[in-house]
Amino acid sequence: MTGFRIRPVSPAEHDALGEVSIRSYLEGGLLLGGLDDPYAPNLRDVALRAASATVLVAVDGDTGAILGGVTLAFHGSAMAQLAGPGEAEIRMLAVDPGAQGRGVGSALAAACVERARAEDGTKRVVLCSQQAMTTAHRVYARLGFERAPELDWYPLPEVLLWGFQLVL
């Protein structure tokens, strides 16, 4: 994890993380409607995410720039879409395109798993991912996640999200 650190986002960083999230999803081809995609406002509104979930950022050690971020929601959070009782959910993992390949995404996902393990009563971490996010799928596999087809769902008729789980 040389060159950056993972920590909770500060309110002063909400806008910067929102822009990093948008850039990451846009350049990754994950916002089918571009900036008009219905998911774009969710990515941009970090304050809303932080109001009911844990939002972590990866910050460059030299410049302080936001390199990426992720949302960790526990069951009962307004941000949890899949998490049931005793579960945590990883959402909106995004890495600035210029920082990809530095291990930022892996470190953010690992930090979520560690926080979930530390939360009393959490037995499983779940997440969903677009089929095209093959780099993310490799990160999840290295952390021990397995495909969980029973968690697959369609947020839009043309978008199938694959479910993954890690039993703690």
PDB file of C-alpha atoms in Angstrom:
ATOM      1  CA  MET A   1       0.000   0.000   0.000  1.00  0.00           C
ATOM      2  CA  THR A   2       2.945   2.292  -0.650  1.00  0.00           C
ATOM      3  CA  GLY A   3       2.154   5.831  -1.684  1.00  0.00           C
ATOM      4  CA  PHE A   4      -1.409   6.118  -0.369  1.00  0.00           C
ATOM      5  CA  ARG A   5      -3.498   5.485   2.695  1.00  0.00           C
ATOM      6  CA  ILE A   6      -7.082   4.449   3.317  1.00  0.00           C
ATOM      7  CA  ARG A   7      -9.257   6.418   5.728  1.00  0.00           C
ATOM      8  CA  PRO A   8     -12.834   7.684   6.145  1.00  0.00           C
ATOM      9  CA  VAL A   9     -13.796  10.476   3.777  1.00  0.00           C
ATOM     10  CA  SER A  10     -14.121  13.972   5.235  1.00  0.00           C
ATOM     11  CA  PRO A  11     -17.040  16.237   4.287  1.00  0.00           C
ATOM     12  CA  ALA A  12     -14.583  18.575   2.534  1.00  0.00           C
ATOM     13  CA  GLU A  13     -13.702  15.663   0.202  1.00  0.00           C
ATOM     14  CA  HIS A  14     -17.245  14.686  -0.813  1.00  0.00           C
ATOM     15  CA  ASP A  15     -17.212  16.629  -4.091  1.00  0.00           C
ATOM     16  CA  ALA A  16     -13.749  15.389  -5.067  1.00  0.00           C
ATOM     17  CA  LEU A  17     -14.701  11.752  -4.441  1.00  0.00           C
ATOM     18  CA  GLY A  18     -17.936  12.242  -6.365  1.00  0.00           C
ATOM     19  CA  GLU A  19     -15.961  13.457  -9.372  1.00  0.00           C
ATOM     20  CA  VAL A  20     -13.437  10.609  -9.095  1.00  0.00           C
ATOM     21  CA  SER A  21     -16.345   8.145  -8.972  1.00  0.00           C
ATOM     22  CA  ILE A  22     -17.977   9.650 -12.064  1.00  0.00           C
ATOM     23  CA  ARG A  23     -14.662   9.695 -13.968  1.00  0.00           C
ATOM     24  CA  SER A  24     -13.921   6.090 -13.030  1.00  0.00           C
ATOM     25  CA  TYR A  25     -17.313   4.787 -14.145  1.00  0.00           C
ATOM     26  CA  LEU A  26     -17.384   6.929 -17.304  1.00  0.00           C
ATOM     27  CA  GLU A  27     -13.920   5.948 -18.493  1.00  0.00           C
ATOM     28  CA  GLY A  28     -14.641   2.346 -17.609  1.00  0.00           C
ATOM     29  CA  GLY A  29     -17.705   2.401 -19.867  1.00  0.00           C
ATOM     30  CA  LEU A  30     -19.989   1.627 -16.937  1.00  0.00           C
ATOM     31  CA  LEU A  31     -22.392   4.573 -17.284  1.00  0.00           C
ATOM     32  CA  LEU A  32     -24.378   3.558 -20.344  1.00  0.00           C
ATOM     33  CA  GLY A  33     -26.055   6.969 -20.600  1.00  0.00           C
ATOM     34  CA  GLY A  34     -22.847   8.924 -19.987  1.00  0.00           C
ATOM     35  CA  LEU A  35     -23.333  11.827 -17.588  1.00  0.00           C
ATOM     36  CA  ASP A  36     -27.103  11.493 -18.118  1.00  0.00           C
ATOM     37  CA  ASP A  37     -27.071   7.907 -16.822  1.00  0.00           C
ATOM     38  CA  PRO A  38     -29.582   7.540 -13.966  1.00  0.00           C
ATOM     39  CA  TYR A  39     -26.812   6.122 -11.717  1.00  0.00           C
ATOM     40  CA  ALA A  40     -24.528   9.165 -12.112  1.00  0.00           C
ATOM     41  CA  PRO A  41     -26.231  11.261  -9.381  1.00  0.00           C
ATOM     42  CA  ASN A  42     -25.790   8.372  -6.921  1.00  0.00           C
ATOM     43  CA  LEU A  43     -22.067   8.227  -7.646  1.00  0.00           C
ATOM     44  CA  ARG A  44     -21.717  11.980  -7.297  1.00  0.00           C
ATOM     45  CA  ASP A  45     -23.677  12.360  -4.010  1.00  0.00           C
ATOM     46  CA  VAL A  46     -21.057  11.245  -1.498  1.00  0.00           C
ATOM     47  CA  ALA A  47     -22.747  13.219   1.304  1.00  0.00           C
ATOM     48  CA  LEU A  48     -25.863  11.075   0.912  1.00  0.00           C
ATOM     49  CA  ARG A  49     -23.768   7.900   1.014  1.00  0.00           C
ATOM     50  CA  ALA A  50     -21.848   9.059   4.085  1.00  0.00           C
ATOM     51  CA  ALA A  51     -25.071   9.897   5.934  1.00  0.00           C
ATOM     52  CA  SER A  52     -25.982   6.206   6.312  1.00  0.00           C
ATOM     53  CA  ALA A  53     -22.849   4.207   5.485  1.00  0.00           C
ATOM     54  CA  THR A  54     -19.087   4.233   5.834  1.00  0.00           C
ATOM     55  CA  VAL A  55     -17.313   5.898   2.930  1.00  0.00           C
ATOM     56  CA  LEU A  56     -13.582   5.272   2.662  1.00  0.00           C
ATOM     57  CA  VAL A  57     -11.084   7.077   0.451  1.00  0.00           C
ATOM     58  CA  ALA A  58      -7.611   6.293  -0.781  1.00  0.00           C
ATOM     59  CA  VAL A  59      -5.482   9.421  -0.472  1.00  0.00           C
ATOM     60  CA  ASP A  60      -2.140   9.968  -2.214  1.00  0.00           C
ATOM     61  CA  GLY A  61       0.607  10.242   0.404  1.00  0.00           C
ATOM     62  CA  ASP A  62       2.472  12.994  -1.432  1.00  0.00           C
ATOM     63  CA  THR A  63      -0.262  15.211  -2.874  1.00  0.00           C
ATOM     64  CA  GLY A  64      -3.283  14.406  -0.721  1.00  0.00           C
ATOM     65  CA  ALA A  65      -5.299  13.799  -3.905  1.00  0.00           C
ATOM     66  CA  ILE A  66      -8.261  11.429  -3.757  1.00  0.00           C
ATOM     67  CA  LEU A  67      -7.294   8.301  -5.693  1.00  0.00           C
ATOM     68  CA  GLY A  68     -10.492   6.355  -5.121  1.00  0.00           C
ATOM     69  CA  GLY A  69     -13.265   5.519  -2.747  1.00  0.00           C
ATOM     70  CA  VAL A  70     -15.802   2.925  -1.692  1.00  0.00           C
ATOM     71  CA  THR A  71     -19.002   2.700   0.333  1.00  0.00           C
ATOM     72  CA  LEU A  72     -19.550   0.036   3.006  1.00  0.00           C
ATOM     73  CA  ALA A  73     -23.171  -0.368   4.083  1.00  0.00           C
ATOM     74  CA  PHE A  74     -24.431  -2.661   6.801  1.00  0.00           C
ATOM     75  CA  HIS A  75     -27.894  -4.221   6.871  1.00  0.00           C
ATOM     76  CA  GLY A  76     -30.491  -1.573   7.648  1.00  0.00           C
ATOM     77  CA  SER A  77     -28.545   1.252   5.980  1.00  0.00           C
ATOM     78  CA  ALA A  78     -30.355   3.240   3.300  1.00  0.00           C
ATOM     79  CA  MET A  79     -27.351   2.422   1.086  1.00  0.00           C
ATOM     80  CA  ALA A  80     -27.712  -1.374   1.436  1.00  0.00           C
ATOM     81  CA  GLN A  81     -29.341  -2.986  -1.585  1.00  0.00           C
ATOM     82  CA  LEU A  82     -28.344  -6.614  -1.006  1.00  0.00           C
ATOM     83  CA  ALA A  83     -27.204  -6.867   2.619  1.00  0.00           C
ATOM     84  CA  GLY A  84     -29.506  -8.814   4.881  1.00  0.00           C
ATOM     85  CA  PRO A  85     -29.227  -9.352   8.639  1.00  0.00           C
ATOM     86  CA  GLY A  86     -25.617 -10.018   9.655  1.00  0.00           C
ATOM     87  CA  GLU A  87     -24.274  -8.756   6.336  1.00  0.00           C
ATOM     88  CA  ALA A  88     -22.261  -5.829   5.018  1.00  0.00           C
ATOM     89  CA  GLU A  89     -22.309  -4.617   1.432  1.00  0.00           C
ATOM     90  CA  ILE A  90     -19.547  -3.071  -0.647  1.00  0.00           C
ATOM     91  CA  ARG A  91     -20.823  -0.458  -3.110  1.00  0.00           C
ATOM     92  CA  MET A  92     -19.538   2.127  -5.551  1.00  0.00           C
ATOM     93  CA  LEU A  93     -15.885   1.088  -5.569  1.00  0.00           C
ATOM     94  CA  ALA A  94     -14.156   3.579  -7.856  1.00  0.00           C
ATOM     95  CA  VAL A  95     -10.524   4.336  -8.649  1.00  0.00           C
ATOM     96  CA  ASP A  96      -9.362   7.401 -10.539  1.00  0.00           C
ATOM     97  CA  PRO A  97      -8.281   6.211 -13.999  1.00  0.00           C
ATOM     98  CA  GLY A  98      -4.857   7.790 -13.475  1.00  0.00           C
ATOM     99  CA  ALA A  99      -4.341   5.769 -10.284  1.00  0.00           C
ATOM    100  CA  GLN A 100      -5.439   2.389 -11.617  1.00  0.00           C
ATOM    101  CA  GLY A 101      -2.856  -0.359 -11.391  1.00  0.00           C
ATOM    102  CA  ARG A 102      -1.440   0.888  -8.060  1.00  0.00           C
ATOM    103  CA  GLY A 103      -3.474  -1.474  -5.862  1.00  0.00           C
ATOM    104  CA  VAL A 104      -5.930   1.225  -4.776  1.00  0.00           C
ATOM    105  CA  GLY A 105      -9.052  -0.813  -5.572  1.00  0.00           C
ATOM    106  CA  SER A 106      -7.666  -3.881  -3.821  1.00  0.00           C
ATOM    107  CA  ALA A 107      -6.759  -1.847  -0.734  1.00  0.00           C
ATOM    108  CA  LEU A 108     -10.207  -0.214  -0.583  1.00  0.00           C
ATOM    109  CA  ALA A 109     -12.000  -3.559  -0.901  1.00  0.00           C
ATOM    110  CA  ALA A 110      -9.711  -5.153   1.709  1.00  0.00           C
ATOM    111  CA  ALA A 111     -10.383  -2.261   4.096  1.00  0.00           C
ATOM    112  CA  CYS A 112     -14.117  -2.906   3.734  1.00  0.00           C
ATOM    113  CA  VAL A 113     -13.659  -6.594   4.533  1.00  0.00           C
ATOM    114  CA  GLU A 114     -11.592  -5.735   7.617  1.00  0.00           C
ATOM    115  CA  ARG A 115     -14.227  -3.256   8.840  1.00  0.00           C
ATOM    116  CA  ALA A 116     -16.957  -5.835   8.282  1.00  0.00           C
ATOM    117  CA  ARG A 117     -14.977  -8.439  10.242  1.00  0.00           C
ATOM    118  CA  ALA A 118     -14.555  -5.966  13.091  1.00  0.00           C
ATOM    119  CA  GLU A 119     -18.307  -5.318  13.273  1.00  0.00           C
ATOM    120  CA  ASP A 120     -19.840  -7.688  15.815  1.00  0.00           C
ATOM    121  CA  GLY A 121     -22.317 -10.091  14.249  1.00  0.00           C
ATOM    122  CA  THR A 122     -21.312  -9.625  10.617  1.00  0.00           C
ATOM    123  CA  LYS A 123     -21.159 -13.036   8.976  1.00  0.00           C
ATOM    124  CA  ARG A 124     -20.984 -12.198   5.275  1.00  0.00           C
ATOM    125  CA  VAL A 125     -19.932  -9.411   2.907  1.00  0.00           C
ATOM    126  CA  VAL A 126     -21.876  -9.085  -0.334  1.00  0.00           C
ATOM    127  CA  LEU A 127     -21.538  -6.937  -3.431  1.00  0.00           C
ATOM    128  CA  CYS A 128     -22.712  -6.687  -6.998  1.00  0.00           C
ATOM    129  CA  SER A 129     -20.730  -5.845 -10.090  1.00  0.00           C
ATOM    130  CA  GLN A 130     -21.351  -5.365 -13.775  1.00  0.00           C
ATOM    131  CA  GLN A 131     -20.264  -8.343 -15.877  1.00  0.00           C
ATOM    132  CA  ALA A 132     -17.748  -6.173 -17.745  1.00  0.00           C
ATOM    133  CA  MET A 133     -15.837  -5.293 -14.537  1.00  0.00           C
ATOM    134  CA  THR A 134     -13.397  -8.180 -14.915  1.00  0.00           C
ATOM    135  CA  THR A 135     -10.531  -6.393 -13.156  1.00  0.00           C
ATOM    136  CA  ALA A 136     -12.763  -5.869 -10.111  1.00  0.00           C
ATOM    137  CA  HIS A 137     -13.817  -9.535 -10.241  1.00  0.00           C
ATOM    138  CA  ARG A 138     -10.149 -10.567  -9.986  1.00  0.00           C
ATOM    139  CA  VAL A 139      -9.697  -8.255  -6.966  1.00  0.00           C
ATOM    140  CA  TYR A 140     -12.731  -9.795  -5.272  1.00  0.00           C
ATOM    141  CA  ALA A 141     -11.521 -13.345  -6.003  1.00  0.00           C
ATOM    142  CA  ARG A 142      -8.103 -12.582  -4.449  1.00  0.00           C
ATOM    143  CA  LEU A 143      -9.925 -11.432  -1.303  1.00  0.00           C
ATOM    144  CA  GLY A 144     -11.880 -14.702  -1.170  1.00  0.00           C
ATOM    145  CA  PHE A 145     -15.184 -13.592  -2.693  1.00  0.00           C
ATOM    146  CA  GLU A 146     -17.129 -16.144  -4.691  1.00  0.00           C
ATOM    147  CA  ARG A 147     -19.848 -15.675  -7.282  1.00  0.00           C
ATOM    148  CA  ALA A 148     -23.309 -15.802  -5.726  1.00  0.00           C
ATOM    149  CA  PRO A 149     -25.774 -16.051  -8.636  1.00  0.00           C
ATOM    150  CA  GLU A 150     -28.707 -15.895  -6.216  1.00  0.00           C
ATOM    151  CA  LEU A 151     -27.736 -12.241  -5.632  1.00  0.00           C
ATOM    152  CA  ASP A 152     -27.779 -11.325  -9.349  1.00  0.00           C
ATOM    153  CA  TRP A 153     -30.268  -8.617 -10.257  1.00  0.00           C
ATOM    154  CA  TYR A 154     -31.245  -6.078 -12.908  1.00  0.00           C
ATOM    155  CA  PRO A 155     -31.294  -2.417 -11.790  1.00  0.00           C
ATOM    156  CA  LEU A 156     -32.279  -1.598 -15.402  1.00  0.00           C
ATOM    157  CA  PRO A 157     -33.653  -4.010 -18.017  1.00  0.00           C
ATOM    158  CA  GLU A 158     -30.369  -3.926 -19.977  1.00  0.00           C
ATOM    159  CA  VAL A 159     -27.994  -4.111 -16.975  1.00  0.00           C
ATOM    160  CA  LEU A 160     -27.393  -7.397 -15.155  1.00  0.00           C
ATOM    161  CA  LEU A 161     -25.383  -7.096 -11.948  1.00  0.00           C
ATOM    162  CA  TRP A 162     -23.555 -10.195 -10.759  1.00  0.00           C
ATOM    163  CA  GLY A 163     -23.601 -10.973  -7.041  1.00  0.00           C
ATOM    164  CA  PHE A 164     -20.538 -11.955  -5.027  1.00  0.00           C
ATOM    165  CA  GLN A 165     -20.147 -13.019  -1.400  1.00  0.00           C
ATOM    166  CA  LEU A 166     -17.455 -13.544   1.192  1.00  0.00           C
ATOM    167  CA  VAL A 167     -18.402 -15.636   4.195  1.00  0.00           C
ATOM    168  CA  LEU A 168     -16.480 -14.322   7.211  1.00  0.00           C
TER     169      LEU A 168
END
